Amino acid sequence: MTMKWMEQELQSLAGEALERKLRDSAPVSGRPGYILRDGQELLNLSSNDYLGLAQHPAIIEAMRTALLTEGAGSGASRLVTGNRTPYRELEDALADWQQCGAALVAANGYMANTGVISALVGRGDVVFSDRLNHASIVDGVALSRAEHARYRHNDMEHLRHLLHKHRGARRKLIVTDTIFSMDGDQALLHELVQLKGQHGAMLMVDEAHSGGIYGGNGEGLCHSLGIHSDIDIHMGTFSKAFGLYGAYVCGSETLVRWLVNRARPFIYSTALPPSILAGISQSLEIVRSESDRRRLLLAASRKFRTMLRDGGFQTSDGDSPIVPVIVGDNAAALRFSAELQEAGIAAVAIRPPTVPEGTARIRFSLSAVHTERELEQAASCIRSIGLKLGVLPL
Ligand SMILES: *Cc1c(COP(=O)(O)O)cnc(C)c1O
């Protein structure tokens, strides 16, 4: 009886078309860019495997070899006995790739953000965070107990106002996604660098959706804009473009020494399995050297945006592989997604609280392995469904 509230809450979520459910899916052998769901092979427009590396044979082989030589688990946290040699090799390669003093591997992006933010700020400090930043940033701020000053999305005047208001704070941290995960648009990084300088704040960027995708060697958006040395803390994940799992934090040697001493998710959690580290190292080599994958992805993203716009949809600007179509109503977004599945396309409905109330959407995400023909067919199908459901004016 003490748990009865839960059933009631779930019922009310379901009533608002907000209940989330797990659905089984599997890769389709020999067909990257597709998934198997409910017995159907679907074009996967909801994956973050942007470069198509999740099934890459060289990465799988590197992981297999490491499994056989290093075993399954690492056995302890890194500060105890879990700090296997592949960590040092990978972190050296990461610092070299990002051209910064040092790098630290984290278990995943969620733990990197919560760990870094709570290590950098605390009571008496203020974090300035874009309203559309990822949930792991929001949770990191809550964990840190610093004051959370959220500015309107990409609204630099609002940020300037908040920085001025909190000018007496002990430490100030500005944090932003570089590519916003549910909208696919870019942060105003030049402006953020300028404001950080004027107000003596630290600047942290989350390159989850830009690492591997932008920059000559896939370093991320800050490199491609030539401002990477103005960023104090870079973080990114290996779970998206890298096709694997894990995350990185790059910055000065001092920063990494501090995190080793103060980032609690790093200190109090078991080291990643060595096979994952070996896979990441191999993936990093591919990301750095195979720039064709980036070129294909960005070209496909631009083209797909144009096709949707020509079809009458509004979507975010730019060339990122995240292309949202805002439906608005939660139930309508679910219906849209169900119709897409009928038509052979996997594209999930994203609803509150992941996105603001009234902005439920289909978030299309592209991969370098998608062909032009697949995307053309998808765009025409999306348009038909949009017309049928009244999302597009007739
Ligand atoms: C996915 C994501 C994360 C979390 O990364 P994981 O490695 O999946 O835990 C953090 N930040 C942003 C912006 C993301 O999109």
Coordinates of C-alpha atoms and ligand atoms in Angstrom, one line a residue:
M1 CA 0.0 0.0 0.0
T2 CA 2.9 2.4 0.7
M3 CA 3.8 2.2 -3.0
K4 CA 0.3 2.9 -4.3
W5 CA 1.2 6.5 -5.2
M6 CA 3.5 5.1 -7.8
E7 CA 0.8 3.3 -9.8
Q8 CA -1.3 6.5 -9.6
E9 CA 1.6 8.7 -10.8
L10 CA 2.3 6.3 -13.7
Q11 CA -1.4 6.4 -14.7
S12 CA -1.3 10.1 -14.8
L13 CA 1.9 10.1 -16.9
A14 CA 0.2 7.6 -19.3
G15 CA -2.9 9.9 -19.4
E16 CA -0.7 12.8 -20.7
A17 CA 1.1 10.6 -23.2
L18 CA 4.2 11.0 -21.1
E19 CA 4.9 7.5 -20.0
R20 CA 8.2 6.1 -21.4
K21 CA 8.6 2.5 -22.2
L22 CA 11.6 0.3 -23.0
R23 CA 11.5 -1.4 -26.4
D24 CA 13.8 -4.2 -27.6
S25 CA 16.0 -3.5 -30.5
A26 CA 19.0 -5.3 -32.2
P27 CA 21.5 -4.3 -34.9
V28 CA 20.9 -5.8 -38.3
S29 CA 23.9 -7.7 -39.4
G30 CA 25.6 -6.3 -42.5
R31 CA 23.3 -3.3 -42.6
P32 CA 24.7 -0.4 -40.5
G33 CA 22.2 2.4 -40.2
Y34 CA 19.3 -0.1 -39.5
I35 CA 17.8 -1.6 -36.4
L36 CA 15.6 -4.6 -35.8
R37 CA 12.5 -3.8 -33.8
D38 CA 9.2 -5.7 -33.4
G39 CA 10.5 -8.1 -36.1
Q40 CA 10.9 -5.2 -38.6
E41 CA 14.1 -3.8 -40.1
L42 CA 13.9 -0.1 -39.7
L43 CA 16.1 2.7 -41.0
N44 CA 17.6 4.1 -37.8
L45 CA 17.1 7.8 -37.6
S46 CA 17.4 7.9 -33.8
S47 CA 20.9 6.7 -33.2
N48 CA 23.9 8.8 -32.0
D49 CA 26.3 6.5 -33.9
Y50 CA 27.0 9.5 -36.1
L51 CA 30.1 8.1 -37.8
G52 CA 28.8 4.6 -38.1
L53 CA 31.6 3.1 -35.9
A54 CA 29.5 1.0 -33.5
Q55 CA 29.9 -2.1 -35.6
H56 CA 33.4 -1.3 -36.9
P57 CA 35.4 -4.5 -37.3
A58 CA 38.8 -2.9 -36.2
I59 CA 37.2 -1.7 -33.0
I60 CA 35.6 -5.0 -32.3
E61 CA 38.9 -6.8 -32.9
A62 CA 40.8 -4.4 -30.6
M63 CA 38.2 -5.1 -27.9
R64 CA 38.4 -8.9 -28.4
T65 CA 42.2 -8.9 -28.2
A66 CA 42.1 -6.8 -25.0
L67 CA 39.5 -9.1 -23.5
L68 CA 41.7 -12.1 -24.1
T69 CA 44.9 -10.5 -22.7
E70 CA 43.5 -8.2 -20.0
G71 CA 40.3 -10.1 -18.9
A72 CA 36.8 -8.9 -18.4
G73 CA 36.7 -6.4 -15.5
S74 CA 39.2 -4.0 -14.1
G75 CA 38.6 -5.1 -10.5
A76 CA 38.7 -1.7 -8.7
S77 CA 38.5 2.0 -9.0
R78 CA 41.5 3.7 -10.7
L79 CA 43.0 5.1 -7.5
V80 CA 42.9 1.6 -6.0
T81 CA 44.2 -1.1 -8.4
G82 CA 42.0 -0.5 -11.5
N83 CA 44.4 1.8 -13.4
R84 CA 45.3 -0.5 -16.2
T85 CA 48.1 0.5 -18.7
P86 CA 45.5 1.2 -21.5
Y87 CA 44.3 4.2 -19.5
R88 CA 47.7 6.0 -19.8
E89 CA 48.0 5.2 -23.5
L90 CA 44.5 6.5 -24.2
E91 CA 44.9 9.6 -22.0
D92 CA 48.2 10.5 -23.7
A93 CA 46.5 10.1 -27.1
L94 CA 43.6 12.2 -26.0
A95 CA 45.7 15.1 -24.7
D96 CA 47.6 15.0 -28.0
W97 CA 44.4 15.0 -30.0
Q98 CA 42.9 17.9 -28.1
Q99 CA 46.2 19.8 -27.9
C100 CA 45.8 20.3 -24.2
G101 CA 47.9 19.6 -21.1
A102 CA 46.2 16.5 -19.9
A103 CA 43.1 14.3 -20.3
L104 CA 41.1 12.1 -18.0
V105 CA 38.8 9.3 -19.1
A106 CA 35.4 9.1 -17.3
A107 CA 33.0 6.2 -17.2
N108 CA 30.4 8.0 -19.3
G109 CA 29.3 11.5 -20.2
Y110 CA 26.8 11.7 -17.4
M111 CA 29.4 10.9 -14.8
A112 CA 31.9 13.3 -16.4
N113 CA 29.5 16.2 -16.2
T114 CA 28.3 15.5 -12.6
G115 CA 31.8 14.7 -11.5
V116 CA 33.5 17.7 -13.1
I117 CA 30.9 20.3 -12.1
S118 CA 30.7 19.2 -8.5
A119 CA 34.5 19.2 -8.3
L120 CA 34.8 22.7 -9.6
V121 CA 32.1 24.6 -7.7
G122 CA 30.3 24.4 -4.4
R123 CA 28.3 26.5 -2.0
G124 CA 28.9 30.2 -2.6
D125 CA 29.7 29.7 -6.3
V126 CA 27.5 30.2 -9.3
V127 CA 27.0 28.1 -12.4
F128 CA 25.7 29.9 -15.5
S129 CA 24.1 27.3 -17.7
D130 CA 22.1 27.5 -20.9
R131 CA 18.5 26.4 -20.3
L132 CA 18.7 23.8 -23.0
N133 CA 21.9 22.2 -21.6
H134 CA 21.9 18.4 -21.1
A135 CA 20.3 16.9 -18.0
S136 CA 23.7 15.6 -16.8
I137 CA 24.9 19.3 -16.5
V138 CA 21.7 20.2 -14.6
D139 CA 22.3 17.3 -12.2
G140 CA 26.0 18.2 -11.8
V141 CA 25.0 21.6 -10.7
A142 CA 22.4 20.2 -8.2
L143 CA 25.1 17.9 -6.9
S144 CA 27.6 20.7 -6.5
R145 CA 25.2 22.8 -4.3
A146 CA 26.3 25.9 -6.2
E147 CA 23.7 28.4 -7.2
H148 CA 22.2 27.6 -10.6
A149 CA 21.8 30.6 -12.8
R150 CA 20.1 29.4 -16.0
Y151 CA 20.1 31.7 -18.9
R152 CA 17.6 31.7 -21.8
H153 CA 18.8 29.6 -24.7
N154 CA 21.7 31.3 -26.5
D155 CA 20.6 34.6 -24.9
M156 CA 23.9 36.4 -24.3
E157 CA 22.2 39.5 -22.9
H158 CA 20.5 37.4 -20.3
L159 CA 23.8 35.7 -19.5
R160 CA 25.5 39.1 -19.2
H161 CA 22.8 40.3 -16.9
L162 CA 23.2 37.2 -14.6
L163 CA 27.0 37.5 -14.6
H164 CA 26.7 41.1 -13.5
K165 CA 24.1 40.2 -10.8
H166 CA 26.4 37.5 -9.4
R167 CA 29.6 39.4 -9.7
G168 CA 30.4 38.9 -6.0
A169 CA 30.4 35.1 -6.2
R170 CA 33.5 33.2 -5.2
R171 CA 33.8 31.1 -8.3
K172 CA 31.9 31.4 -11.5
L173 CA 31.5 28.7 -14.1
I174 CA 29.8 29.1 -17.5
V175 CA 28.8 25.7 -19.0
T176 CA 27.3 24.9 -22.4
D177 CA 26.6 22.1 -24.8
T178 CA 28.4 23.0 -28.0
I179 CA 25.7 21.4 -30.2
F180 CA 22.4 21.3 -28.3
S181 CA 21.3 17.7 -28.0
M182 CA 17.5 18.0 -28.7
D183 CA 17.7 21.0 -31.1
G184 CA 20.9 20.5 -33.1
D185 CA 21.8 24.2 -33.0
Q186 CA 25.2 25.6 -32.0
A187 CA 26.2 27.5 -28.8
L188 CA 27.5 31.1 -29.4
L189 CA 31.0 30.1 -28.4
H190 CA 32.8 33.3 -29.5
E191 CA 30.5 35.3 -27.4
L192 CA 30.8 32.9 -24.4
V193 CA 34.6 33.2 -24.6
Q194 CA 34.4 37.0 -24.6
L195 CA 32.0 37.0 -21.6
K196 CA 34.1 34.5 -19.7
G197 CA 37.1 36.8 -20.1
Q198 CA 35.2 40.0 -19.1
H199 CA 33.7 38.4 -15.9
G200 CA 36.5 36.1 -14.7
A201 CA 34.5 33.0 -15.1
M202 CA 35.7 29.5 -16.0
L203 CA 34.2 28.1 -19.3
M204 CA 33.3 24.4 -19.7
V205 CA 32.0 23.0 -23.0
D206 CA 30.2 19.7 -23.6
E207 CA 31.1 18.4 -27.0
A208 CA 28.9 15.2 -26.8
H209 CA 27.4 15.9 -30.2
S210 CA 30.4 17.6 -31.8
G211 CA 33.3 15.5 -30.8
G212 CA 34.4 13.4 -33.8
I213 CA 32.2 15.5 -36.1
Y214 CA 33.8 18.9 -36.3
G215 CA 37.4 19.9 -36.6
G216 CA 40.1 18.6 -39.0
N217 CA 40.8 15.6 -36.8
G218 CA 37.3 15.4 -35.2
E219 CA 38.4 17.4 -32.1
G220 CA 35.1 19.2 -31.9
L221 CA 33.4 22.5 -32.6
C222 CA 35.8 24.6 -30.5
H223 CA 38.8 23.5 -32.6
S224 CA 37.0 24.1 -35.8
L225 CA 36.2 27.7 -34.6
G226 CA 39.8 28.1 -33.5
I227 CA 38.9 28.9 -29.9
H228 CA 39.9 25.6 -28.1
S229 CA 42.7 27.3 -26.2
D230 CA 40.2 29.7 -24.6
I231 CA 38.2 26.9 -23.1
D232 CA 39.1 25.8 -19.6
I233 CA 37.3 22.5 -19.5
H234 CA 36.5 20.3 -22.6
M235 CA 34.3 17.3 -22.2
G236 CA 33.0 14.8 -24.7
T237 CA 31.7 11.3 -24.8
F238 CA 32.8 8.1 -26.6
S239 CA 29.2 7.0 -26.7
K240 CA 28.1 8.9 -29.7
A241 CA 30.4 9.6 -32.7
F242 CA 33.0 7.2 -31.3
G243 CA 30.4 4.4 -31.4
L244 CA 31.3 3.0 -28.0
Y245 CA 31.1 4.1 -24.4
G246 CA 32.9 6.3 -21.9
A247 CA 33.8 10.0 -21.9
Y248 CA 36.8 12.4 -21.7
V249 CA 37.7 15.6 -19.9
C250 CA 40.6 17.6 -21.3
G251 CA 42.3 20.7 -19.9
S252 CA 45.4 21.7 -18.0
E253 CA 47.5 19.3 -16.0
T254 CA 46.3 21.1 -12.9
L255 CA 42.7 20.5 -13.8
V256 CA 43.2 16.8 -14.2
R257 CA 45.2 16.6 -10.9
W258 CA 42.3 18.3 -9.2
L259 CA 39.7 16.0 -10.7
V260 CA 41.6 12.9 -9.6
N261 CA 41.4 14.3 -6.1
R262 CA 37.9 15.7 -6.1
A263 CA 35.7 14.2 -8.8
R264 CA 33.6 11.8 -6.7
P265 CA 32.2 9.7 -9.6
F266 CA 35.8 9.2 -10.7
I267 CA 37.1 8.3 -7.2
Y268 CA 34.2 6.1 -6.0
S269 CA 33.4 4.0 -9.0
T270 CA 35.1 1.1 -10.7
A271 CA 37.5 1.7 -13.6
L272 CA 36.1 0.9 -17.1
P273 CA 36.8 -2.6 -18.4
P274 CA 40.2 -2.7 -20.3
S275 CA 38.4 -4.0 -23.4
I276 CA 36.4 -0.7 -23.6
L277 CA 39.6 1.3 -23.3
A278 CA 41.2 -0.6 -26.1
G279 CA 38.1 -0.1 -28.2
I280 CA 38.2 3.6 -27.5
S281 CA 41.8 3.9 -28.5
Q282 CA 41.1 2.2 -31.8
S283 CA 38.0 4.3 -32.4
L284 CA 40.1 7.5 -31.7
E285 CA 42.5 6.5 -34.4
I286 CA 39.7 6.1 -36.9
V287 CA 38.0 9.3 -35.8
R288 CA 41.3 11.2 -36.2
S289 CA 42.3 9.8 -39.6
E290 CA 39.0 9.1 -41.5
S291 CA 37.8 12.6 -42.2
D292 CA 35.6 11.3 -45.0
R293 CA 33.1 10.1 -42.5
R294 CA 32.8 13.6 -41.1
R295 CA 32.4 15.1 -44.6
L296 CA 29.7 12.6 -45.5
L297 CA 27.8 13.2 -42.3
L298 CA 27.8 17.0 -42.5
A299 CA 26.9 16.9 -46.2
A300 CA 24.0 14.5 -45.5
S301 CA 22.9 16.6 -42.5
R302 CA 22.7 19.8 -44.7
K303 CA 20.9 17.9 -47.4
F304 CA 18.4 16.4 -45.0
R305 CA 17.6 19.8 -43.5
T306 CA 17.1 21.2 -47.0
M307 CA 14.8 18.3 -47.9
L308 CA 12.7 18.8 -44.8
R309 CA 12.5 22.5 -45.3
D310 CA 11.5 22.1 -49.0
G311 CA 8.8 19.8 -47.6
G312 CA 7.4 22.6 -45.5
F313 CA 9.0 21.8 -42.1
Q314 CA 10.8 24.3 -39.9
T315 CA 14.0 22.9 -38.3
S316 CA 17.1 24.1 -36.6
D317 CA 19.8 25.9 -38.6
G318 CA 23.3 24.6 -39.2
D319 CA 24.8 21.4 -40.3
S320 CA 24.7 19.2 -37.2
P321 CA 23.4 15.7 -37.6
I322 CA 20.6 16.4 -35.1
V323 CA 17.5 17.6 -37.0
P324 CA 14.4 18.1 -35.0
V325 CA 10.8 18.4 -36.2
I326 CA 8.7 20.0 -33.6
V327 CA 5.2 18.5 -33.3
G328 CA 4.1 20.3 -30.1
D329 CA 1.6 17.9 -28.6
N330 CA 2.9 14.8 -26.8
A331 CA 0.3 12.4 -28.1
A332 CA 0.8 13.7 -31.7
A333 CA 4.5 13.2 -31.4
L334 CA 3.9 9.6 -30.4
R335 CA 1.5 9.1 -33.3
F336 CA 4.1 10.6 -35.7
S337 CA 6.7 8.2 -34.4
A338 CA 4.3 5.2 -34.7
E339 CA 3.5 6.2 -38.3
L340 CA 7.2 6.4 -39.1
Q341 CA 7.7 2.9 -37.8
E342 CA 4.9 1.7 -40.0
A343 CA 6.8 3.2 -42.9
G344 CA 10.0 1.5 -41.9
I345 CA 11.7 4.3 -40.0
A346 CA 12.9 4.3 -36.4
A347 CA 12.6 7.9 -35.0
V348 CA 11.6 8.4 -31.4
A349 CA 9.3 11.0 -30.0
I350 CA 11.1 13.2 -27.5
R351 CA 8.7 14.6 -24.9
P352 CA 8.9 16.7 -21.7
P353 CA 10.8 16.8 -19.4
T354 CA 13.6 16.2 -21.9
V355 CA 12.3 19.1 -23.9
P356 CA 10.2 22.1 -22.7
E357 CA 6.4 21.7 -22.4
G358 CA 4.5 22.0 -25.7
T359 CA 7.6 21.3 -27.8
A360 CA 7.4 17.5 -28.2
R361 CA 9.2 16.5 -31.3
I362 CA 10.7 13.9 -33.5
R363 CA 14.5 14.1 -33.2
F364 CA 16.1 12.8 -36.3
S365 CA 19.7 12.0 -36.0
L366 CA 21.8 11.0 -39.0
S367 CA 24.8 8.8 -39.6
A368 CA 27.6 8.8 -42.1
V369 CA 26.4 5.4 -43.3
H370 CA 23.0 6.6 -44.5
T371 CA 22.8 7.0 -48.2
E372 CA 21.4 9.9 -50.1
R373 CA 18.6 7.7 -51.5
E374 CA 17.7 6.5 -48.0
L375 CA 17.4 10.0 -46.7
E376 CA 15.4 11.2 -49.7
Q377 CA 12.9 8.4 -49.2
A378 CA 12.8 9.2 -45.5
A379 CA 12.2 12.9 -46.1
S380 CA 9.3 12.2 -48.5
C381 CA 7.8 9.8 -46.1
I382 CA 8.1 12.3 -43.2
R383 CA 6.3 14.8 -45.3
S384 CA 3.4 12.5 -46.1
I385 CA 3.0 11.7 -42.4
G386 CA 3.2 15.4 -41.5
L387 CA 0.4 16.2 -44.0
K388 CA -1.7 13.2 -42.8
L389 CA -1.4 14.2 -39.1
G390 CA -1.9 17.9 -39.7
V391 CA 1.6 18.8 -38.5
L392 CA 2.1 20.5 -41.9
P393 CA -0.5 22.9 -43.3
L394 CA -2.2 21.4 -46.4
Ligands
LIG1 C1 24.6 12.0 -24.3 C2 25.0 13.2 -23.6 C3 25.7 13.2 -22.4 C4 25.9 11.9 -21.7 O1 26.9 11.1 -22.3 P1 26.9 9.5 -22.0 O2 28.2 9.1 -22.3 O3 25.8 8.9 -22.9 O4 26.6 9.3 -20.5 C5 26.2 14.4 -21.9 N1 26.0 15.5 -22.5 C6 25.3 15.6 -23.6 C7 25.1 17.0 -24.3 C8 24.8 14.5 -24.2 O5 24.1 14.6 -25.3

